[in-house]
Coordinates of C-alpha atoms and ligand atoms in Angstrom, one line a residue:
X1 CA -100.4 68.1 33.7
X2 CA -100.4 69.3 37.3
X3 CA -97.3 69.5 39.4
X4 CA -97.4 67.5 42.6
X5 CA -96.5 69.3 45.8
X6 CA -95.8 67.0 48.8
X7 CA -95.7 68.5 52.3
X8 CA -94.5 66.6 55.4
X9 CA -92.8 67.5 58.6
X10 CA -89.6 65.9 57.4
X11 CA -88.3 66.0 53.9
X12 CA -86.2 63.2 52.3
X13 CA -84.0 63.2 49.3
X14 CA -85.8 60.6 47.2
X15 CA -82.6 59.7 45.4
X16 CA -81.1 58.3 48.5
X17 CA -81.8 54.6 49.2
X18 CA -81.6 55.2 53.0
X19 CA -84.7 57.4 52.6
X20 CA -86.9 54.3 52.7
X21 CA -90.1 53.1 50.9
X22 CA -92.3 56.1 51.4
X23 CA -89.8 58.6 50.3
X24 CA -88.9 56.6 47.2
X25 CA -92.5 56.0 46.3
X26 CA -93.4 59.7 46.6
X27 CA -90.2 60.5 44.8
X28 CA -91.4 58.6 41.7
X29 CA -94.3 60.9 41.2
X30 CA -92.4 64.0 42.2
X31 CA -89.7 63.2 39.8
X32 CA -92.1 62.7 36.9
X33 CA -93.7 66.1 37.3
X34 CA -90.6 68.0 38.5
X35 CA -92.5 68.2 41.8
X36 CA -91.9 70.0 45.0
X37 CA -91.3 68.5 48.5
X38 CA -91.8 71.0 51.3
X39 CA -91.2 70.7 55.1
X40 CA -89.1 71.3 58.1
X41 CA -85.3 71.4 57.4
X42 CA -84.5 69.6 60.7
X43 CA -82.6 72.7 61.8
X44 CA -83.4 74.2 65.2
X45 CA -82.2 77.8 65.5
X46 CA -81.3 78.7 69.1
X47 CA -82.5 82.2 69.8
X48 CA -84.4 82.4 66.5
X49 CA -87.6 84.4 66.4
X50 CA -90.9 82.5 67.0
X51 CA -92.9 82.1 63.8
X52 CA -90.0 82.8 61.6
X53 CA -87.5 80.6 59.7
X54 CA -85.3 80.7 56.7
X55 CA -86.4 78.9 53.5
X56 CA -83.9 76.8 51.7
X57 CA -84.5 75.5 48.2
X58 CA -82.4 72.9 46.6
X59 CA -82.7 70.7 43.5
X60 CA -82.5 66.9 44.0
X61 CA -82.6 65.5 40.5
X62 CA -85.9 66.6 39.0
X63 CA -87.4 67.2 42.5
X64 CA -87.3 70.6 44.2
X65 CA -86.7 70.3 48.0
X66 CA -87.9 73.3 50.0
X67 CA -87.3 73.4 53.7
X68 CA -87.8 75.8 56.5
X69 CA -85.8 76.2 59.7
X70 CA -87.6 76.4 63.1
X71 CA -86.7 78.5 66.1
X72 CA -86.0 76.6 69.3
X73 CA -89.2 77.9 70.8
X74 CA -91.3 76.8 67.8
X75 CA -89.6 73.4 67.7
X76 CA -90.4 72.9 71.4
X77 CA -94.0 73.9 71.1
X78 CA -95.0 72.6 67.7
X79 CA -93.0 69.4 67.5
X80 CA -92.2 68.2 71.0
X81 CA -95.2 69.9 72.6
X82 CA -98.3 69.7 70.5
X83 CA -97.5 67.2 67.8
X84 CA -95.8 64.6 70.0
X85 CA -97.0 65.6 73.5
X86 CA -100.7 65.9 72.6
X87 CA -101.7 64.6 69.2
X88 CA -99.4 61.5 69.2
X89 CA -100.6 60.1 72.5
X90 CA -104.3 61.0 72.1
X91 CA -104.5 59.6 68.6
X92 CA -103.0 56.4 70.0
X93 CA -105.7 56.4 72.6
X94 CA -103.3 57.4 75.5
X95 CA -105.0 60.2 77.2
X96 CA -103.0 59.4 80.3
X97 CA -99.8 60.5 78.5
X98 CA -101.1 63.6 76.9
X99 CA -99.7 67.0 78.0
X100 CA -102.5 69.5 77.6
X101 CA -100.3 72.4 78.7
X102 CA -101.2 75.7 77.4
X103 CA -98.8 77.3 75.0
X104 CA -98.2 74.3 72.8
X105 CA -101.2 75.1 70.6
X106 CA -100.0 78.6 69.8
X107 CA -96.7 77.2 68.5
X108 CA -98.5 74.5 66.5
X109 CA -100.7 77.2 64.8
X110 CA -97.7 79.5 64.4
X111 CA -95.6 76.9 62.6
X112 CA -98.5 75.7 60.4
X113 CA -99.0 79.4 59.4
X114 CA -95.3 79.8 58.8
X115 CA -95.2 76.8 56.6
X116 CA -98.3 77.9 54.7
X117 CA -96.8 81.4 54.2
X118 CA -93.5 80.0 52.9
X119 CA -95.2 77.5 50.6
X120 CA -97.6 80.1 49.1
X121 CA -94.6 81.9 47.6
X122 CA -93.6 78.7 45.7
X123 CA -97.1 77.6 44.5
X124 CA -98.4 77.6 40.9
X125 CA -102.1 77.8 40.2
X126 CA -102.7 74.2 39.1
X127 CA -100.4 72.5 41.6
X128 CA -102.0 69.6 43.5
X129 CA -100.9 69.6 47.2
X130 CA -100.7 66.5 49.3
X131 CA -100.1 67.2 53.0
X132 CA -99.0 64.4 55.4
X133 CA -99.7 63.6 59.0
X134 CA -100.7 65.0 62.4
X135 CA -98.0 67.7 62.5
X136 CA -99.8 69.6 59.7
X137 CA -103.5 69.2 60.2
X138 CA -104.3 73.0 60.1
X139 CA -102.0 73.8 57.2
X140 CA -104.7 73.7 54.5
X141 CA -106.9 76.1 56.6
X142 CA -103.9 78.5 56.8
X143 CA -103.3 78.2 53.1
X144 CA -107.0 78.8 52.3
X145 CA -106.9 81.9 54.6
X146 CA -104.1 83.2 52.4
X147 CA -106.2 82.7 49.3
X148 CA -105.0 79.3 48.1
X149 CA -107.5 77.7 45.8
X150 CA -105.5 74.6 44.8
X151 CA -106.7 71.2 45.3
X152 CA -105.4 69.9 48.7
X153 CA -105.3 66.4 50.1
X154 CA -104.4 65.2 53.6
X155 CA -103.2 61.8 54.7
X156 CA -103.1 60.8 58.4
X157 CA -100.4 58.1 59.0
X158 CA -101.5 57.4 62.6
X159 CA -104.9 56.2 63.9
X160 CA -107.9 58.5 64.4
X161 CA -109.4 57.6 67.8
X162 CA -113.2 57.5 68.6
X163 CA -115.1 60.7 69.2
X164 CA -115.1 60.5 73.0
X165 CA -111.3 60.2 73.0
X166 CA -110.7 63.0 70.4
X167 CA -113.1 65.2 72.4
X168 CA -110.6 65.2 75.3
X169 CA -108.3 67.5 73.3
X170 CA -109.3 71.0 74.4
X171 CA -109.0 72.3 70.7
X172 CA -110.7 69.3 69.1
X173 CA -113.4 71.3 67.4
X174 CA -110.8 73.6 65.8
X175 CA -108.6 70.7 64.8
X176 CA -111.4 68.7 63.1
X177 CA -112.9 71.8 61.5
X178 CA -109.5 72.4 59.9
X179 CA -109.9 69.1 58.1
X180 CA -112.8 70.6 56.1
X181 CA -110.3 72.9 54.4
X182 CA -109.1 69.8 52.5
X183 CA -110.7 68.3 49.4
X184 CA -109.8 64.8 50.4
X185 CA -108.8 63.4 53.8
X186 CA -107.3 59.9 53.8
X187 CA -107.0 57.4 56.7
X188 CA -105.1 54.2 57.1
X189 CA -108.1 52.0 57.9
X190 CA -111.9 51.6 57.7
X191 CA -112.0 51.8 61.4
X192 CA -110.3 55.3 61.4
X193 CA -112.7 56.4 58.7
X194 CA -115.7 55.3 60.8
X195 CA -114.4 57.3 63.7
X196 CA -114.1 60.4 61.5
X197 CA -117.6 59.9 60.1
X198 CA -119.1 59.5 63.6
X199 CA -117.2 62.5 65.0
X200 CA -118.1 65.0 62.2
X201 CA -121.7 64.1 62.3
X202 CA -122.1 64.1 66.1
X203 CA -119.8 66.9 67.0
X204 CA -119.7 69.2 64.0
X205 CA -123.2 68.7 62.7
X206 CA -121.8 67.5 59.3
X207 CA -124.3 66.1 56.8
X208 CA -123.2 62.8 55.2
X209 CA -123.8 63.2 51.4
X210 CA -123.0 59.6 50.5
X211 CA -119.8 58.3 49.0
X212 CA -118.0 59.3 52.2
X213 CA -118.5 63.0 51.4
X214 CA -119.4 65.2 54.3
X215 CA -120.7 68.8 54.3
X216 CA -120.0 71.3 57.2
X217 CA -118.7 74.8 57.6
X218 CA -119.8 75.6 54.0
X219 CA -117.4 73.1 52.6
X220 CA -117.5 69.5 51.4
X221 CA -114.8 67.1 52.2
X222 CA -114.3 63.6 50.9
X223 CA -112.9 61.0 53.2
X224 CA -111.5 57.6 52.5
X225 CA -109.4 54.6 53.8
X226 CA -106.2 54.3 51.9
X227 CA -104.1 51.6 53.7
X228 CA -100.4 52.4 53.0
X229 CA -98.2 49.6 51.7
X230 CA -94.5 49.0 51.1
X231 CA -92.6 48.7 47.9
X232 CA -92.7 44.9 47.7
X233 CA -90.4 44.7 44.7
X234 CA -87.8 47.0 46.2
X235 CA -87.9 45.0 49.5
X236 CA -87.6 41.7 47.7
X237 CA -84.6 43.0 45.8
X238 CA -83.0 44.2 49.1
X239 CA -83.6 40.7 50.5
X240 CA -81.6 39.1 47.8
X241 CA -78.8 41.6 47.8
X242 CA -75.4 40.9 49.4
X243 CA -75.9 42.8 52.7
X244 CA -79.1 41.0 53.6
X245 CA -77.8 37.7 52.5
X246 CA -74.7 38.2 54.7
X247 CA -76.9 39.0 57.7
X248 CA -79.1 36.0 57.0
X249 CA -76.1 33.6 56.8
X250 CA -74.5 35.0 59.9
X251 CA -77.6 34.8 62.0
X252 CA -78.5 31.3 60.7
X253 CA -75.2 30.0 61.8
X254 CA -75.2 31.8 65.2
X255 CA -78.7 30.6 66.0
X256 CA -78.6 27.2 64.3
X257 CA -80.0 25.4 67.3
X258 CA -82.6 28.0 68.2
X259 CA -85.9 29.3 66.9
X260 CA -85.7 33.0 66.5
X261 CA -88.5 35.4 67.4
X262 CA -88.1 38.9 66.2
X263 CA -89.5 42.3 67.1
X264 CA -88.4 45.5 65.3
X265 CA -89.6 49.0 65.9
X266 CA -88.9 52.5 67.0
X267 CA -88.9 52.6 70.8
X268 CA -92.4 54.0 71.4
X269 CA -95.1 53.4 73.9
X270 CA -97.6 52.7 71.1
X271 CA -95.7 49.6 70.1
X272 CA -96.5 47.4 73.2
X273 CA -93.0 46.5 74.1
X274 CA -93.4 45.9 77.8
X275 CA -96.4 43.7 77.2
X276 CA -94.4 41.8 74.6
X277 CA -91.5 41.1 77.0
X278 CA -93.9 39.9 79.6
X279 CA -95.6 37.7 77.0
X280 CA -92.3 36.1 76.1
X281 CA -91.6 35.4 79.8
X282 CA -95.0 33.8 80.1
X283 CA -94.3 31.7 77.0
X284 CA -91.2 30.4 78.7
X285 CA -93.1 29.6 81.9
X286 CA -96.1 28.0 80.2
X287 CA -94.3 26.1 77.6
X288 CA -90.9 25.3 79.1
X289 CA -89.8 23.4 76.0
X290 CA -88.9 26.8 74.7
X291 CA -86.3 27.3 77.3
X292 CA -82.9 27.1 75.7
X293 CA -84.5 26.6 72.3
X294 CA -86.2 30.0 71.6
X295 CA -84.6 33.4 71.5
X296 CA -86.3 36.8 71.2
X297 CA -84.3 39.4 69.3
X298 CA -85.9 42.7 70.1
X299 CA -84.6 45.7 68.2
X300 CA -85.9 49.1 69.4
X301 CA -84.4 52.1 67.6
X302 CA -83.9 55.3 69.6
X303 CA -86.8 57.7 69.0
X304 CA -87.8 61.1 70.5
X305 CA -85.3 60.7 73.2
X306 CA -85.7 64.3 74.4
X307 CA -89.2 63.4 75.7
X308 CA -89.6 62.1 79.3
X309 CA -92.1 59.4 78.5
X310 CA -89.6 57.8 76.2
X311 CA -86.9 57.7 78.8
X312 CA -89.3 56.0 81.3
X313 CA -90.1 53.4 78.7
X314 CA -86.4 52.8 78.0
X315 CA -85.8 52.1 81.7
X316 CA -88.8 49.8 82.0
X317 CA -87.7 47.7 79.0
X318 CA -84.1 47.4 80.3
X319 CA -85.4 46.2 83.7
X320 CA -87.9 43.7 82.1
X321 CA -85.1 42.2 79.9
X322 CA -82.7 42.1 82.8
X323 CA -85.3 40.2 84.9
X324 CA -86.2 37.6 82.3
X325 CA -82.6 37.0 81.3
X326 CA -81.6 36.8 85.0
X327 CA -84.4 34.3 85.8
X328 CA -84.2 32.1 82.8
X329 CA -80.7 32.7 81.2
X330 CA -78.0 30.0 81.1
X331 CA -74.3 30.4 80.5
X332 CA -74.8 29.5 76.9
X333 CA -78.3 30.9 76.3
X334 CA -79.9 34.2 76.8
X335 CA -83.7 34.4 76.3
X336 CA -83.8 38.0 75.1
X337 CA -81.3 39.9 73.0
X338 CA -82.4 43.5 73.3
X339 CA -80.8 46.0 71.1
X340 CA -81.4 49.7 71.4
X341 CA -80.2 50.8 68.0
X342 CA -81.1 51.1 64.3
X343 CA -80.4 48.2 62.0
X344 CA -79.2 49.4 58.5
X345 CA -82.2 49.1 56.1
X346 CA -80.3 47.0 53.7
X347 CA -79.5 44.4 56.4
X348 CA -83.0 44.3 57.9
X349 CA -84.5 41.8 55.4
X350 CA -81.9 39.3 56.3
X351 CA -83.0 39.5 59.9
X352 CA -86.7 39.2 59.0
X353 CA -85.9 36.1 56.8
X354 CA -84.1 34.2 59.5
X355 CA -86.9 34.7 62.1
X356 CA -89.3 31.9 62.6
X357 CA -91.9 34.2 64.2
X358 CA -92.3 38.0 64.0
X359 CA -94.0 39.7 66.9
X360 CA -95.7 42.8 65.7
X361 CA -97.9 43.6 68.7
X362 CA -98.5 47.3 69.0
X363 CA -101.2 48.5 71.4
X364 CA -102.3 50.8 68.6
X365 CA -100.7 51.6 65.2
X366 CA -101.9 53.5 62.2
X367 CA -100.7 50.7 59.8
X368 CA -97.4 49.1 60.8
X369 CA -95.0 48.6 57.9
X370 CA -92.8 46.1 59.8
X371 CA -95.5 43.5 59.4
X372 CA -95.5 44.0 55.6
X373 CA -91.7 44.0 55.4
X374 CA -91.5 40.7 57.3
X375 CA -93.9 39.1 54.8
X376 CA -92.0 40.4 51.8
X377 CA -88.7 39.1 53.1
X378 CA -89.8 35.5 53.7
X379 CA -88.7 32.4 51.8
X380 CA -92.0 31.2 50.3
X381 CA -90.8 27.6 50.6
X382 CA -90.1 27.9 54.4
X383 CA -91.8 31.1 55.6
X384 CA -91.9 32.5 59.1
X385 CA -95.2 33.3 60.9
X386 CA -96.5 36.7 61.6
X387 CA -98.1 37.3 65.0
X388 CA -100.0 40.6 64.6
X389 CA -101.9 42.8 67.0
X390 CA -105.5 43.3 66.1
X391 CA -105.0 46.9 67.0
X392 CA -102.6 47.6 64.1
X393 CA -104.2 49.1 61.0
X394 CA -102.5 46.3 59.1
X395 CA -104.8 43.8 60.8
X396 CA -107.7 44.8 58.6
X397 CA -105.8 43.6 55.6
X398 CA -103.6 40.8 57.0
X399 CA -106.3 38.5 58.2
X400 CA -104.1 35.5 57.5
X401 CA -101.6 36.5 60.1
X402 CA -102.2 35.1 63.7
X403 CA -104.1 38.0 65.2
X404 CA -103.7 38.7 68.9
X405 CA -104.8 41.1 71.6
X406 CA -101.5 42.3 73.0
X407 CA -103.1 43.2 76.4
X408 CA -103.9 39.5 76.8
X409 CA -100.5 38.3 77.9
X410 CA -101.6 34.7 78.4
X411 CA -103.6 34.4 75.2
X412 CA -100.8 36.0 73.1
X413 CA -98.3 33.5 74.6
X414 CA -100.6 30.7 73.5
X415 CA -100.7 32.1 70.0
X416 CA -96.9 32.4 69.8
X417 CA -96.6 28.8 70.9
X418 CA -99.0 27.9 68.0
X419 CA -96.9 30.0 65.6
X420 CA -93.7 28.2 66.8
X421 CA -95.3 24.8 66.1
X422 CA -97.2 25.6 62.9
X423 CA -96.7 22.9 60.3
X424 CA -94.9 23.9 57.1
X425 CA -98.0 23.6 54.9
X426 CA -100.0 26.0 56.9
X427 CA -97.1 28.4 57.1
X428 CA -96.8 28.3 53.3
X429 CA -100.6 28.7 52.7
X430 CA -100.8 31.7 55.0
X431 CA -97.7 33.3 53.7
X432 CA -98.9 33.0 50.1
X433 CA -102.2 34.8 50.9
X434 CA -100.4 37.5 52.9
X435 CA -97.9 38.1 50.1
X436 CA -100.6 38.4 47.5
X437 CA -102.3 41.0 49.7
X438 CA -99.3 43.2 50.2
X439 CA -98.4 42.9 46.5
X440 CA -101.8 44.0 45.4
X441 CA -101.8 46.8 47.9
X442 CA -98.3 48.1 47.7
X443 CA -97.1 51.6 48.2
X444 CA -97.5 52.5 44.5
X445 CA -101.1 51.3 44.7
X446 CA -101.7 53.5 47.8
X447 CA -100.2 56.6 46.1
X448 CA -102.2 56.1 42.9
X449 CA -105.5 55.5 44.8
X450 CA -105.0 58.6 46.9
X451 CA -104.0 60.8 44.0
X452 CA -106.8 59.5 41.8
X453 CA -109.3 60.2 44.5
X454 CA -107.8 63.8 44.8
X455 CA -108.4 64.2 41.0
X456 CA -104.7 64.3 40.2
X457 CA -104.1 63.8 36.5
X458 CA -100.3 63.7 36.4
X459 CA -98.2 60.5 36.2
X460 CA -99.1 58.8 39.5
Ligands
ADQ501 P1 -93.8 54.2 62.4 O1 -94.5 54.3 63.7 O2 -92.4 54.6 62.4 O3 -94.6 54.8 61.2 P2 -93.8 51.6 60.9 O4 -95.0 51.6 60.0 O5 -93.6 50.2 61.4 O6 -93.9 52.5 62.1 O7 -92.6 52.0 60.0 C1 -91.3 51.9 60.6 C2 -90.2 51.9 59.5 O8 -89.0 52.1 60.1 C3 -90.2 50.5 58.8 O9 -89.8 50.7 57.5 C4 -89.0 49.8 59.6 O10 -88.3 48.9 58.8 C5 -88.2 50.9 60.0 N1 -87.6 50.6 61.4 C6 -88.2 50.5 62.5 N2 -87.4 50.2 63.5 C7 -86.2 50.0 63.0 C8 -84.9 49.7 63.5 N3 -84.7 49.4 64.8 N4 -83.9 49.6 62.6 C9 -84.1 49.9 61.3 N5 -85.3 50.2 60.8 C10 -86.3 50.3 61.6 C11 -95.8 55.6 61.1 C12 -97.1 55.1 61.8 C13 -97.3 53.7 61.2 C14 -97.5 53.7 59.7 C15 -96.3 54.5 59.1 C16 -96.5 54.7 57.6 O11 -96.9 55.0 63.2 O12 -98.5 53.1 61.8 O13 -97.5 52.4 59.2 O14 -96.1 55.7 59.7 O15 -97.7 55.4 57.3

């Protein structure tokens, strides 16, 4: 039986409930094999030498957690610079926000090399390695250069944009070539997979061998779409636990005379928040019966606050909320409750359950787990309606949601109105199909599908 080695930028202790669905799901497999979880420690060492960092190893139950510190210079270039200043915006189709400054790429390579070097010292010959996300694209290539022959898989949690957008990254050839060091590359959606297939054939001269296998640079890589899911059972259990029930009861009482619309996300420009607030204002103008009767609760948790683009977004949202509340608010009714904070995970399902409509309207999203959590938390006898952006990876699976184009403010407002007025029978029928879908394709299914495709023979 092979040992599973998971590598991701951040490492979570799978025993802690706060770690969330993904950590718990990966933790199951890691636990069963006495696996290893490797990544950044979260520590930034002021004055530390670039390309160096101390390795910490600790045992968390059956799982070994191995983490590496980063120097301030590496953190700035690898994490804030290249990962979140170049790859995150470009992969979300936002060339206008990308910072192609020189210097970041060196730090990105350096940290990937550092991680590969530290991991090499911990590897056993038959370990199966699963590397996650855009921070670590070249890590397998670095491992191969150090003589690693283990099977290595990669999963991209964010979208892969079309060839012409990818090609704007000055190092795109190098980046995409690095994917050929993997045995398996997984994407969230068929759309992302199509972009990969087109890119490698057009730009890298790859030969398509059938079965989503591609040959280039003397290596063959298999690609696939593996849409990530949530732990539906865990989320249902959370929904029925005391904290979520308390939240539900309190909100139900507080908003007894109003229909609640809900948005929950990290504050990020990919999530379409300004468009959503404008859409809500349009809804009030176009369908004035919602004045005094509908309230939008928008929760945006702080994220990457040390980056300028995020501060700009924060200010824009505050001003949009202020304008709508000022224009439409009454002494006893505010149209928008905007909260710039995290909601405790165990209370979140109560909030989802009390909402009549969820607005999940990113401009671009790899998958979007909030959409799936909302479905899991509903009362099947009286479910809320999911309004979902067609540009979220989740839209490929959740066809029974009301799909919208979030750039189309007027059209989205019309769809929200339809959601608010949807008869019970239709709500139930749609919810039933959506729930079936997220149950069949839950996070355990995702992990098994990926690991099977990678040829992993342990307890997935
Ligand atoms: P994210 O961009 O973070 O993830 P998402 O998939 O929606 O987006 O996951 C967010 C998680 O954080 C959810 O579990 C949600 O409950 C929680 N969360 C968000 N805002 C919160 C708040 N204010 N308070 C409490 N909890 C909050 C990236 C990609 C996605 C992809 C996931 C998983 O961008 O497209 O679906 O990884 O692959």
